[in-house]
Short mmCIF file of C-alpha atoms and ligand atoms in Angstrom, two decimals:
data_model
loop_
_atom_site.label_atom_id
_atom_site.label_comp_id
_atom_site.label_asym_id
_atom_site.label_seq_id
_atom_site.Cartn_x
_atom_site.Cartn_y
_atom_site.Cartn_z
CA UNK A 26 18.57 26.24 0.21
CA UNK A 27 18.47 28.48 3.23
CA UNK A 28 15.30 27.15 4.29
CA UNK A 29 16.44 23.67 4.18
CA UNK A 30 19.39 24.55 6.56
CA UNK A 31 16.77 25.26 9.12
CA UNK A 32 15.14 21.91 8.63
CA UNK A 33 18.13 19.94 9.60
CA UNK A 34 18.92 22.54 12.46
CA UNK A 35 16.01 21.47 14.96
CA UNK A 36 13.07 23.33 16.16
CA UNK A 37 14.97 26.35 17.50
CA UNK A 38 17.19 26.52 14.34
CA UNK A 39 20.43 25.44 16.02
CA UNK A 40 22.44 23.79 13.33
CA UNK A 41 23.29 20.35 14.25
CA UNK A 42 20.65 19.66 16.92
CA UNK A 43 18.65 16.68 16.44
CA UNK A 44 14.85 17.29 15.77
CA UNK A 45 12.47 15.77 18.57
CA UNK A 46 9.90 13.33 17.25
CA UNK A 47 6.56 15.17 17.33
CA UNK A 48 4.90 11.99 18.25
CA UNK A 49 5.42 10.81 21.85
CA UNK A 50 7.37 7.53 22.13
CA UNK A 51 4.36 5.45 23.63
CA UNK A 52 0.79 6.24 22.77
CA UNK A 53 -1.99 5.71 25.30
CA UNK A 54 -3.65 2.35 24.89
CA UNK A 55 -6.98 3.75 23.44
CA UNK A 56 -5.27 6.36 21.27
CA UNK A 57 -3.12 3.62 19.66
CA UNK A 58 -5.89 1.27 19.29
CA UNK A 59 -8.15 3.59 17.40
CA UNK A 60 -5.25 4.59 14.93
CA UNK A 61 -4.46 0.84 14.44
CA UNK A 62 -8.25 0.15 13.99
CA UNK A 63 -8.60 2.87 11.27
CA UNK A 64 -5.40 1.36 9.42
CA UNK A 65 -6.45 -2.13 9.80
CA UNK A 66 -10.10 -1.69 8.53
CA UNK A 67 -8.96 0.58 5.70
CA UNK A 68 -6.33 -2.00 4.64
CA UNK A 69 -8.74 -5.05 4.93
CA UNK A 70 -11.11 -3.12 2.62
CA UNK A 71 -8.51 -2.79 0.10
CA UNK A 72 -7.56 -6.39 0.28
CA UNK A 73 -10.91 -7.58 0.30
CA UNK A 74 -11.78 -5.77 -2.98
CA UNK A 75 -8.65 -7.31 -4.48
CA UNK A 76 -9.48 -10.76 -3.73
CA UNK A 77 -13.19 -10.92 -3.90
CA UNK A 78 -13.12 -10.80 -7.49
CA UNK A 79 -11.69 -14.10 -8.39
CA UNK A 80 -14.70 -16.00 -6.69
CA UNK A 81 -17.41 -13.47 -7.88
CA UNK A 82 -16.62 -13.75 -11.46
CA UNK A 83 -18.25 -17.25 -12.25
CA UNK A 84 -21.64 -16.11 -10.58
CA UNK A 85 -21.50 -12.76 -12.45
CA UNK A 86 -20.82 -14.44 -15.64
CA UNK A 87 -23.92 -16.90 -15.25
CA UNK A 88 -25.98 -14.03 -13.97
CA UNK A 89 -25.71 -11.72 -17.06
CA UNK A 90 -24.41 -14.33 -19.62
CA UNK A 91 -21.53 -12.04 -20.72
CA UNK A 92 -18.18 -12.87 -22.24
CA UNK A 93 -14.59 -12.52 -21.44
CA UNK A 94 -14.05 -8.83 -22.37
CA UNK A 95 -17.04 -7.73 -20.03
CA UNK A 96 -15.71 -9.84 -17.13
CA UNK A 97 -12.21 -8.32 -17.70
CA UNK A 98 -13.88 -4.95 -17.33
CA UNK A 99 -15.47 -5.85 -14.30
CA UNK A 100 -12.22 -7.20 -12.87
CA UNK A 101 -9.97 -4.39 -13.80
CA UNK A 102 -11.98 -1.09 -13.46
CA UNK A 103 -11.72 -1.38 -9.60
CA UNK A 104 -8.00 -0.93 -10.29
CA UNK A 105 -8.71 2.18 -12.69
CA UNK A 106 -10.84 3.60 -10.11
CA UNK A 107 -8.35 3.08 -7.44
CA UNK A 108 -5.70 4.82 -9.59
CA UNK A 109 -7.88 8.01 -10.10
CA UNK A 110 -9.04 7.52 -6.37
CA UNK A 111 -5.52 7.77 -5.15
CA UNK A 112 -4.95 11.02 -7.01
CA UNK A 113 -8.09 12.53 -5.57
CA UNK A 114 -7.26 11.06 -2.19
CA UNK A 115 -4.06 13.01 -1.89
CA UNK A 116 -5.84 16.33 -2.66
CA UNK A 117 -8.69 15.46 -0.05
CA UNK A 118 -6.07 14.43 2.62
CA UNK A 119 -3.96 17.60 2.03
CA UNK A 120 -6.98 20.04 1.93
CA UNK A 121 -9.68 18.37 4.31
CA UNK A 122 -7.59 16.35 6.35
CA UNK A 123 -6.48 12.76 6.86
CA UNK A 124 -9.62 11.80 8.78
CA UNK A 125 -12.22 13.34 6.31
CA UNK A 126 -10.38 11.48 3.53
CA UNK A 127 -10.85 8.08 5.32
CA UNK A 128 -14.30 9.00 6.05
CA UNK A 129 -14.94 9.68 2.43
CA UNK A 130 -13.38 6.50 1.28
CA UNK A 131 -15.46 4.53 3.74
CA UNK A 132 -18.65 6.28 2.15
CA UNK A 133 -17.35 5.36 -1.21
CA UNK A 134 -16.94 1.66 -0.29
CA UNK A 135 -20.33 1.48 1.29
CA UNK A 136 -21.98 3.04 -2.00
CA UNK A 137 -19.97 0.93 -4.22
CA UNK A 138 -20.47 -2.35 -2.57
CA UNK A 139 -24.25 -1.59 -2.16
CA UNK A 140 -24.36 -0.75 -6.10
CA UNK A 141 -22.42 -3.83 -6.87
CA UNK A 142 -24.77 -6.20 -4.76
CA UNK A 143 -27.94 -4.86 -6.15
CA UNK A 144 -26.66 -4.38 -9.79
CA UNK A 145 -29.34 -5.10 -12.33
CA UNK A 146 -27.03 -5.39 -15.28
CA UNK A 147 -23.36 -5.36 -16.00
CA UNK A 148 -23.04 -1.42 -16.71
CA UNK A 149 -24.15 -0.85 -13.19
CA UNK A 150 -21.97 -3.50 -11.70
CA UNK A 151 -18.99 -1.69 -13.58
CA UNK A 152 -20.27 1.49 -12.04
CA UNK A 153 -20.28 0.02 -8.74
CA UNK A 154 -16.78 -1.52 -9.10
CA UNK A 155 -15.63 1.92 -10.33
CA UNK A 156 -16.89 3.73 -7.18
CA UNK A 157 -15.55 1.17 -4.76
CA UNK A 158 -12.43 1.41 -6.54
CA UNK A 159 -12.16 4.96 -6.12
CA UNK A 160 -12.81 4.33 -2.28
CA UNK A 161 -9.96 1.82 -2.46
CA UNK A 162 -7.61 4.55 -3.95
CA UNK A 163 -8.62 7.22 -1.46
CA UNK A 164 -7.79 4.86 1.50
CA UNK A 165 -4.69 3.68 -0.17
CA UNK A 166 -3.28 7.18 0.13
CA UNK A 167 -4.90 8.40 3.45
CA UNK A 168 -4.59 5.31 5.67
CA UNK A 169 -0.86 4.67 5.45
CA UNK A 170 -0.17 8.46 5.46
CA UNK A 171 -2.10 8.85 8.69
CA UNK A 172 -0.52 5.75 10.14
CA UNK A 173 3.00 7.35 9.21
CA UNK A 174 2.14 10.66 10.73
CA UNK A 175 0.63 9.27 14.05
CA UNK A 176 3.17 6.58 14.71
CA UNK A 177 6.16 7.20 17.01
CA UNK A 178 9.60 7.14 14.86
CA UNK A 179 10.67 4.00 16.58
CA UNK A 180 7.37 2.29 15.61
CA UNK A 181 6.57 3.81 12.17
CA UNK A 182 7.57 0.60 10.13
CA UNK A 183 5.34 -1.49 12.54
CA UNK A 184 2.43 0.85 12.16
CA UNK A 185 2.50 1.00 8.38
CA UNK A 186 3.15 -2.58 8.02
CA UNK A 187 -0.11 -3.29 10.04
CA UNK A 188 -1.75 -1.83 7.01
CA UNK A 189 -0.03 -4.26 4.76
CA UNK A 190 -0.91 -7.03 7.24
CA UNK A 191 -4.56 -5.82 6.87
CA UNK A 192 -4.32 -6.06 3.05
CA UNK A 193 -3.31 -9.59 3.25
CA UNK A 194 -6.04 -10.45 5.74
CA UNK A 195 -8.56 -8.86 3.43
CA UNK A 196 -7.52 -10.82 0.49
CA UNK A 197 -7.41 -14.12 2.56
CA UNK A 198 -10.87 -13.44 4.07
CA UNK A 199 -12.09 -12.76 0.56
CA UNK A 200 -10.97 -16.02 -0.67
CA UNK A 201 -12.52 -17.78 2.35
CA UNK A 202 -16.00 -15.91 1.78
CA UNK A 203 -15.71 -16.84 -1.94
CA UNK A 204 -15.62 -20.37 -1.11
CA UNK A 205 -18.32 -20.17 1.60
CA UNK A 206 -20.80 -18.39 -0.76
CA UNK A 207 -20.01 -20.15 -3.81
CA UNK A 208 -23.39 -20.57 -5.59
CA UNK A 209 -25.51 -18.99 -8.38
CA UNK A 210 -26.54 -15.59 -6.36
CA UNK A 211 -23.58 -15.84 -4.02
CA UNK A 212 -21.61 -13.23 -5.75
CA UNK A 213 -23.99 -10.46 -4.64
CA UNK A 214 -23.51 -11.26 -1.02
CA UNK A 215 -19.65 -11.29 -1.81
CA UNK A 216 -19.95 -7.88 -2.84
CA UNK A 217 -22.07 -6.79 0.05
CA UNK A 218 -19.63 -7.98 2.73
CA UNK A 219 -17.36 -5.21 2.05
CA UNK A 220 -20.27 -2.59 2.98
CA UNK A 221 -20.01 -3.97 6.50
CA UNK A 222 -16.41 -3.32 6.79
CA UNK A 223 -17.12 0.15 5.29
CA UNK A 224 -19.45 0.98 8.13
CA UNK A 225 -16.75 -0.25 10.69
CA UNK A 226 -14.14 1.80 9.07
CA UNK A 227 -16.35 5.06 9.48
CA UNK A 228 -17.11 4.35 12.96
CA UNK A 229 -13.39 3.72 13.64
CA UNK A 230 -12.42 7.05 11.89
CA UNK A 231 -14.90 8.96 14.28
CA UNK A 232 -13.00 7.88 17.27
CA UNK A 233 -9.58 8.83 15.89
CA UNK A 234 -7.72 12.10 16.40
CA UNK A 235 -6.77 13.93 13.55
CA UNK A 236 -3.01 14.11 12.49
CA UNK A 237 -1.24 17.22 14.39
CA UNK A 238 1.13 17.60 11.62
CA UNK A 239 -1.73 18.10 9.04
CA UNK A 240 -3.42 20.63 11.71
CA UNK A 241 -0.22 22.57 11.98
CA UNK A 242 0.32 22.74 8.20
CA UNK A 243 -3.28 24.03 7.70
CA UNK A 244 -2.97 26.98 10.38
CA UNK A 245 -4.52 25.20 13.52
CA UNK A 246 -1.66 24.99 16.02
CA UNK A 247 -4.11 25.08 18.95
CA UNK A 248 -5.99 22.15 17.69
CA UNK A 249 -2.67 20.17 17.00
CA UNK A 250 -1.55 21.03 20.58
CA UNK A 251 -4.81 19.53 21.89
CA UNK A 252 -4.17 16.38 19.93
CA UNK A 253 -0.65 16.04 20.80
CA UNK A 254 -1.76 16.06 24.65
CA UNK A 255 -4.36 13.58 23.65
CA UNK A 256 -1.62 11.62 22.11
CA UNK A 257 0.39 11.32 25.52
CA UNK A 258 2.45 14.58 25.25
CA UNK A 259 1.07 16.20 28.37
CA UNK A 260 4.43 17.39 29.65
CA UNK A 261 6.39 18.50 26.39
CA UNK A 262 3.37 19.31 23.85
CA UNK A 263 4.94 22.67 23.10
CA UNK A 264 8.25 21.37 22.41
CA UNK A 265 6.85 18.70 19.99
CA UNK A 266 4.73 21.35 18.43
CA UNK A 267 7.73 23.51 17.83
CA UNK A 268 9.44 20.63 16.13
CA UNK A 269 6.36 20.38 13.57
CA UNK A 270 6.39 24.02 13.04
CA UNK A 271 9.97 24.39 12.53
CA UNK A 272 9.81 21.52 9.72
CA UNK A 273 7.13 23.28 8.20
CA UNK A 274 8.80 26.76 8.24
CA UNK A 275 11.46 25.39 6.28
CA UNK A 276 8.99 24.63 3.40
CA UNK A 277 7.03 26.81 1.00
CA UNK A 278 3.92 28.56 2.09
CA UNK A 279 1.60 26.76 -0.23
CA UNK A 280 2.75 23.85 -2.22
CA UNK A 281 1.37 23.12 -5.66
CA UNK A 282 1.57 19.77 -7.66
CA UNK A 283 4.38 21.07 -9.54
CA UNK A 284 6.27 21.10 -6.26
CA UNK A 285 5.83 17.35 -6.09
CA UNK A 286 8.09 17.29 -9.24
CA UNK A 287 10.58 20.10 -7.90
CA UNK A 288 14.32 19.26 -8.38
CA UNK A 289 15.01 19.59 -4.70
CA UNK A 290 12.61 16.66 -3.96
CA UNK A 291 13.74 14.54 -7.00
CA UNK A 292 15.56 11.93 -4.73
CA UNK A 293 12.55 10.93 -2.75
CA UNK A 294 10.37 11.14 -5.76
CA UNK A 295 12.48 8.71 -7.50
CA UNK A 296 12.78 6.36 -4.62
CA UNK A 297 8.81 6.43 -4.11
CA UNK A 298 8.16 6.00 -7.63
CA UNK A 299 10.85 3.41 -8.18
CA UNK A 300 9.42 1.28 -5.29
CA UNK A 301 5.96 1.69 -6.32
CA UNK A 302 6.66 0.29 -9.83
CA UNK A 303 9.17 -2.57 -8.64
CA UNK A 304 6.41 -3.77 -6.25
CA UNK A 305 4.30 -4.56 -9.27
CA UNK A 306 6.68 -5.42 -12.12
CA UNK A 307 7.93 -8.46 -9.93
CA UNK A 308 4.63 -9.93 -10.34
CA UNK A 309 2.80 -10.01 -7.18
CA UNK A 310 -0.82 -9.35 -8.58
CA UNK A 311 -0.40 -11.81 -11.72
CA UNK A 312 -0.01 -14.34 -8.86
CA UNK A 313 -2.69 -13.16 -6.54
CA UNK A 314 -5.39 -12.60 -9.68
CA UNK A 315 -4.10 -15.74 -11.73
CA UNK A 316 -2.99 -18.26 -9.29
CA UNK A 317 -5.76 -20.66 -10.05
CA UNK A 318 -4.61 -20.62 -13.59
CA UNK A 319 -0.83 -20.94 -12.76
CA UNK A 320 -1.77 -24.18 -10.46
CA UNK A 321 -3.98 -25.43 -13.19
CA UNK A 322 -1.09 -25.06 -15.69
CA UNK A 323 1.40 -26.64 -13.24
CA UNK A 324 -0.77 -29.89 -12.87
CA UNK A 325 -3.47 -29.15 -10.39
CA UNK A 326 -6.33 -30.64 -12.14
CA UNK A 327 -9.45 -30.20 -10.25
CA UNK A 328 -10.92 -26.60 -9.57
CA UNK A 329 -11.09 -27.71 -5.69
CA UNK A 330 -7.36 -28.40 -5.69
CA UNK A 331 -6.54 -25.11 -7.38
CA UNK A 332 -8.84 -23.07 -5.13
CA UNK A 333 -7.27 -24.80 -1.97
CA UNK A 334 -3.75 -24.18 -3.34
CA UNK A 335 -4.54 -20.46 -3.83
CA UNK A 336 -6.42 -19.94 -0.55
CA UNK A 337 -3.75 -21.61 1.89
CA UNK A 338 -0.54 -21.37 -0.29
CA UNK A 339 -0.96 -17.76 -1.51
CA UNK A 340 -3.72 -16.14 0.84
CA UNK A 341 -2.69 -17.72 4.44
CA UNK A 342 0.96 -17.67 3.78
CA UNK A 343 0.69 -14.04 2.78
CA UNK A 344 -0.90 -13.04 6.02
CA UNK A 345 1.65 -15.11 8.20
CA UNK A 346 4.71 -14.01 6.50
CA UNK A 347 3.78 -10.29 7.07
CA UNK A 348 4.40 -10.73 10.59
CA UNK A 349 8.00 -11.14 9.83
CA UNK A 350 8.13 -7.69 8.65
CA UNK A 351 6.08 -6.37 11.66
CA UNK A 352 8.58 -8.00 13.90
CA UNK A 353 11.83 -6.90 12.01
CA UNK A 354 11.13 -3.61 10.10
CA UNK A 355 12.07 -1.37 12.89
CA UNK A 356 14.63 -3.67 14.44
CA UNK A 357 16.70 -4.27 11.27
CA UNK A 358 15.57 -1.60 9.10
CA UNK A 359 13.81 -1.17 5.84
CA UNK A 360 16.88 -2.00 3.48
CA UNK A 361 17.85 -5.46 4.86
CA UNK A 362 14.34 -6.66 4.45
CA UNK A 363 14.08 -5.43 0.97
CA UNK A 364 17.38 -6.93 -0.13
CA UNK A 365 16.59 -10.40 1.45
CA UNK A 366 13.16 -10.32 -0.01
CA UNK A 367 14.22 -9.42 -3.48
CA UNK A 368 16.55 -12.26 -3.43
CA UNK A 369 14.06 -14.92 -2.40
CA UNK A 370 11.56 -13.37 -4.84
CA UNK A 371 13.96 -13.58 -7.68
CA UNK A 372 15.27 -17.02 -6.95
CA UNK A 373 11.82 -18.60 -6.44
CA UNK A 374 10.47 -16.90 -9.91
CA UNK A 375 13.45 -18.30 -11.49
CA UNK A 376 12.73 -21.85 -10.23
CA UNK A 377 8.94 -21.66 -11.40
CA UNK A 378 10.25 -20.82 -14.86
CA UNK A 379 12.53 -23.63 -14.81
CA UNK A 380 9.90 -26.04 -13.75
CA UNK A 381 7.63 -24.98 -16.37
CA UNK A 382 10.39 -25.13 -19.18
CA UNK A 383 11.51 -28.64 -18.09
CA UNK A 384 8.07 -30.25 -17.87
CA UNK A 385 6.29 -28.13 -20.68
CA UNK A 386 3.93 -26.94 -18.19
CA UNK A 387 2.19 -30.31 -16.92
CA UNK A 388 2.99 -33.09 -14.52
CA UNK A 389 3.35 -33.83 -10.92
CA UNK A 390 6.88 -32.53 -10.26
CA UNK A 391 5.92 -29.14 -11.78
CA UNK A 392 3.04 -28.80 -9.56
CA UNK A 393 5.24 -29.36 -6.62
CA UNK A 394 8.07 -27.15 -7.66
CA UNK A 395 5.63 -24.41 -8.47
CA UNK A 396 3.79 -24.78 -5.19
CA UNK A 397 6.92 -24.54 -3.04
CA UNK A 398 8.62 -21.75 -5.30
CA UNK A 399 5.36 -19.74 -5.14
CA UNK A 400 5.13 -20.12 -1.25
CA UNK A 401 8.85 -18.93 -1.15
CA UNK A 402 7.81 -15.96 -3.47
CA UNK A 403 4.92 -15.04 -1.35
CA UNK A 404 6.81 -15.21 2.02
CA UNK A 405 9.62 -13.13 0.66
CA UNK A 406 7.26 -10.53 -0.91
CA UNK A 407 5.39 -10.29 2.29
CA UNK A 408 8.24 -9.40 4.48
CA UNK A 409 9.79 -7.13 2.26
CA UNK A 410 8.32 -5.24 -1.06
CA UNK A 411 4.88 -5.49 0.29
CA UNK A 412 5.07 -3.46 3.57
CA UNK A 413 8.43 -1.77 2.98
CA UNK A 414 7.00 -0.12 -0.23
CA UNK A 415 4.25 1.62 1.76
CA UNK A 416 6.31 2.45 4.64
CA UNK A 417 8.99 4.20 2.77
CA UNK A 418 6.61 5.84 0.40
CA UNK A 419 4.72 7.32 3.37
CA UNK A 420 7.99 8.46 5.30
CA UNK A 421 10.23 10.22 2.63
CA UNK A 422 8.19 13.02 1.39
CA UNK A 423 8.39 16.54 2.91
CA UNK A 424 5.32 17.54 4.93
CA UNK A 425 4.58 20.46 2.28
CA UNK A 426 3.85 17.86 -0.19
CA UNK A 427 3.47 14.69 1.60
CA UNK A 428 -0.21 14.05 0.69
CA UNK A 429 0.31 14.90 -2.97
CA UNK A 430 3.41 13.03 -3.52
CA UNK A 431 2.08 9.82 -1.64
CA UNK A 432 -0.89 10.18 -3.91
CA UNK A 433 1.12 10.18 -7.13
CA UNK A 434 3.21 7.33 -5.82
CA UNK A 435 0.18 5.25 -5.15
CA UNK A 436 -1.52 6.12 -8.36
CA UNK A 437 1.47 5.01 -10.05
CA UNK A 438 1.56 1.76 -8.25
CA UNK A 439 -2.10 1.13 -9.23
CA UNK A 440 -1.34 1.94 -12.79
CA UNK A 441 1.44 -0.61 -12.84
CA UNK A 442 -0.87 -3.28 -11.06
CA UNK A 443 -3.37 -2.42 -13.79
CA UNK A 444 -0.82 -3.09 -16.59
CA UNK A 445 0.44 -6.24 -15.08
CA UNK A 446 -2.75 -7.75 -14.46
CA UNK A 447 -4.27 -6.65 -17.91
CA UNK A 448 -1.33 -7.84 -19.92
CA UNK A 449 -0.17 -11.09 -17.98
CA UNK A 450 -2.08 -13.49 -19.87
CA UNK A 451 -1.12 -11.96 -23.18
CA UNK A 452 2.48 -11.98 -22.32
CA UNK A 453 2.18 -15.64 -21.32
CA UNK A 454 0.47 -16.46 -24.55
CA UNK A 455 3.20 -14.57 -26.62
CA UNK A 456 6.31 -16.01 -24.75
CA UNK A 457 5.07 -18.70 -22.66
CA UNK A 458 5.01 -19.35 -18.79
CA UNK A 459 8.78 -19.89 -18.43
CA UNK A 460 9.97 -16.69 -19.84
CA UNK A 461 7.20 -14.86 -18.35
CA UNK A 462 8.51 -15.95 -14.88
CA UNK A 463 11.91 -15.17 -15.70
CA UNK A 464 11.13 -11.74 -16.82
CA UNK A 465 9.57 -11.36 -13.46
CA UNK A 466 12.95 -12.92 -11.81
CA UNK A 467 14.95 -10.23 -14.07
CA UNK A 468 12.98 -7.18 -12.72
CA UNK A 469 13.87 -8.75 -9.09
CA UNK A 470 17.63 -8.76 -10.00
CA UNK A 471 17.59 -5.10 -11.46
CA UNK A 472 15.48 -3.90 -8.32
CA UNK A 473 17.94 -5.49 -6.04
CA UNK A 474 20.88 -3.57 -7.53
CA UNK A 475 18.85 -0.29 -7.43
CA UNK A 476 17.68 -0.72 -3.90
CA UNK A 477 21.33 -1.62 -2.80
CA UNK A 478 22.61 1.60 -4.48
CA UNK A 479 19.86 4.09 -4.44
CA UNK A 480 17.47 3.28 -1.41
CA UNK A 481 18.51 4.87 1.97
CA UNK A 482 17.67 3.39 5.60
CA UNK A 483 14.90 5.32 7.10
CA UNK A 484 14.50 3.35 10.32
CA UNK A 485 14.13 5.19 13.69
CA UNK A 486 14.62 8.59 12.09
CA UNK A 487 11.67 11.27 12.68
CA UNK A 488 9.91 12.25 9.22
CA UNK A 489 11.33 15.68 9.90
CA UNK A 490 14.92 14.27 9.87
CA UNK A 491 14.34 12.13 6.75
CA UNK A 492 12.99 15.47 5.21
CA UNK A 493 16.13 17.45 6.25
CA UNK A 494 18.34 14.80 4.92
CA UNK A 495 17.33 15.51 1.30
CA UNK A 496 18.11 18.95 1.90
CA UNK A 497 21.69 17.89 2.97
CA UNK A 498 21.68 15.48 -0.15
CA UNK A 499 20.88 18.27 -2.66
CA UNK A 500 23.57 20.72 -0.98
CA UNK A 501 26.37 18.05 -1.26
CA UNK A 502 25.42 17.37 -4.93
C1 BGC B 602 0.30 -4.35 -2.91
C2 BGC B 602 -0.99 -5.00 -3.77
C3 BGC B 602 -0.88 -6.57 -3.45
C4 BGC B 602 -0.79 -6.93 -2.06
C5 BGC B 602 -0.55 -8.34 -1.83
C6 BGC B 602 0.25 -4.84 -1.47
O1 BGC B 602 1.12 -4.21 -0.79
O2 BGC B 602 0.24 -3.03 -3.14
O3 BGC B 602 -1.05 -4.60 -5.05
O4 BGC B 602 -2.06 -7.02 -3.96
O5 BGC B 602 0.31 -6.03 -1.43
O6 BGC B 602 -0.43 -8.59 -0.39
#
């Protein structure tokens, strides 16, 4: 307890003083650009791997003459790889640094993409998917963590949302590449494209500075000071360094995995895991992966019409609506976006359910209503649960366990994504389209209540201030 009082007391320990933000308000242009390049390339690779499979499957099926079960494995093992990769990524990011973790992720992407593109049979292809997925998981932990630690407090939401923007661009580009390369052997090139992005990520990481917060944590204050100066803190690097040290002094010497689950961090743990699960059980990836099927069931008869609806109504809209979050996440805050988004998502999912129930799943009106409702759903997700989940997960945990706690929340997010994408079609077969969408809508309603009651606003507070507030919360209770 005493240690946490120090955390809320500022760098010199005077109780009540506000902690200065370790990162300067304005980063030099070249520094900001290299941080953003790392985040954007890591996110784009994540998104590309999510999106590419829908177009590659047809070619894979023809090339190896395999059935549905093998195709399901080719699809879903990337998610499994990502789940384990995020746990490994937390360890690597905490022990070896944020930059090295991102470099390793780039290497895994490149190896995975090469194995996938050259695979002589399905087991090798699945191995490639697993390796690429592992890279996705490592990057999914290290990139937003790096973004949150390198961002000035007043722009942190925007920095981490650029990561989400990049994911959506990756998905959209994958849809376009899939369309452009459609053909018997096109699937190999579709996978190979992500190796190029992996190389660009590795180059961007080489030009970026390591997180000063991580350097202090691992006993390298001189390096941290040098990087603070590089980030624009020429005049007050010592004060900012002191702010990081003060927050770390308030922590245990060495954190273990069990510290992630320690009672004093229970509140941020619940918030991070809650958002990670909520983001997935409200249906986003069921729609991203199976939108062709949904549009087919809603009356879009030709494959060309289904693909066009998916590319533009889902892929492009997802990208554009993420700009709403970038514009407002630091101005309005995380909570208003989450609340508005969950309302929009819930209502649009309920409308899709209603359309399916009334028409029995066919006919023109269902198609139009489904199209409009899914566009509203994607917009609502893209400005709320998409970016806000990653932002909040990366800002609520104390420095001592940040890497590992982010890893746990990210792995849980991937686990939930795996379950939803794995069982979506099974649930549809069991209870029908209408009830499946209503189930997603019900999760939105429950999530809305939970967010309203249990998720605090973190806008414009430094990571150290947020950390100190958990100490205050546990002292009050
Ligand atoms: C989610 C992914 C999802 C993507 C869609 C991300 O925030 O974590 O699972 O596919 O958003 O844009």
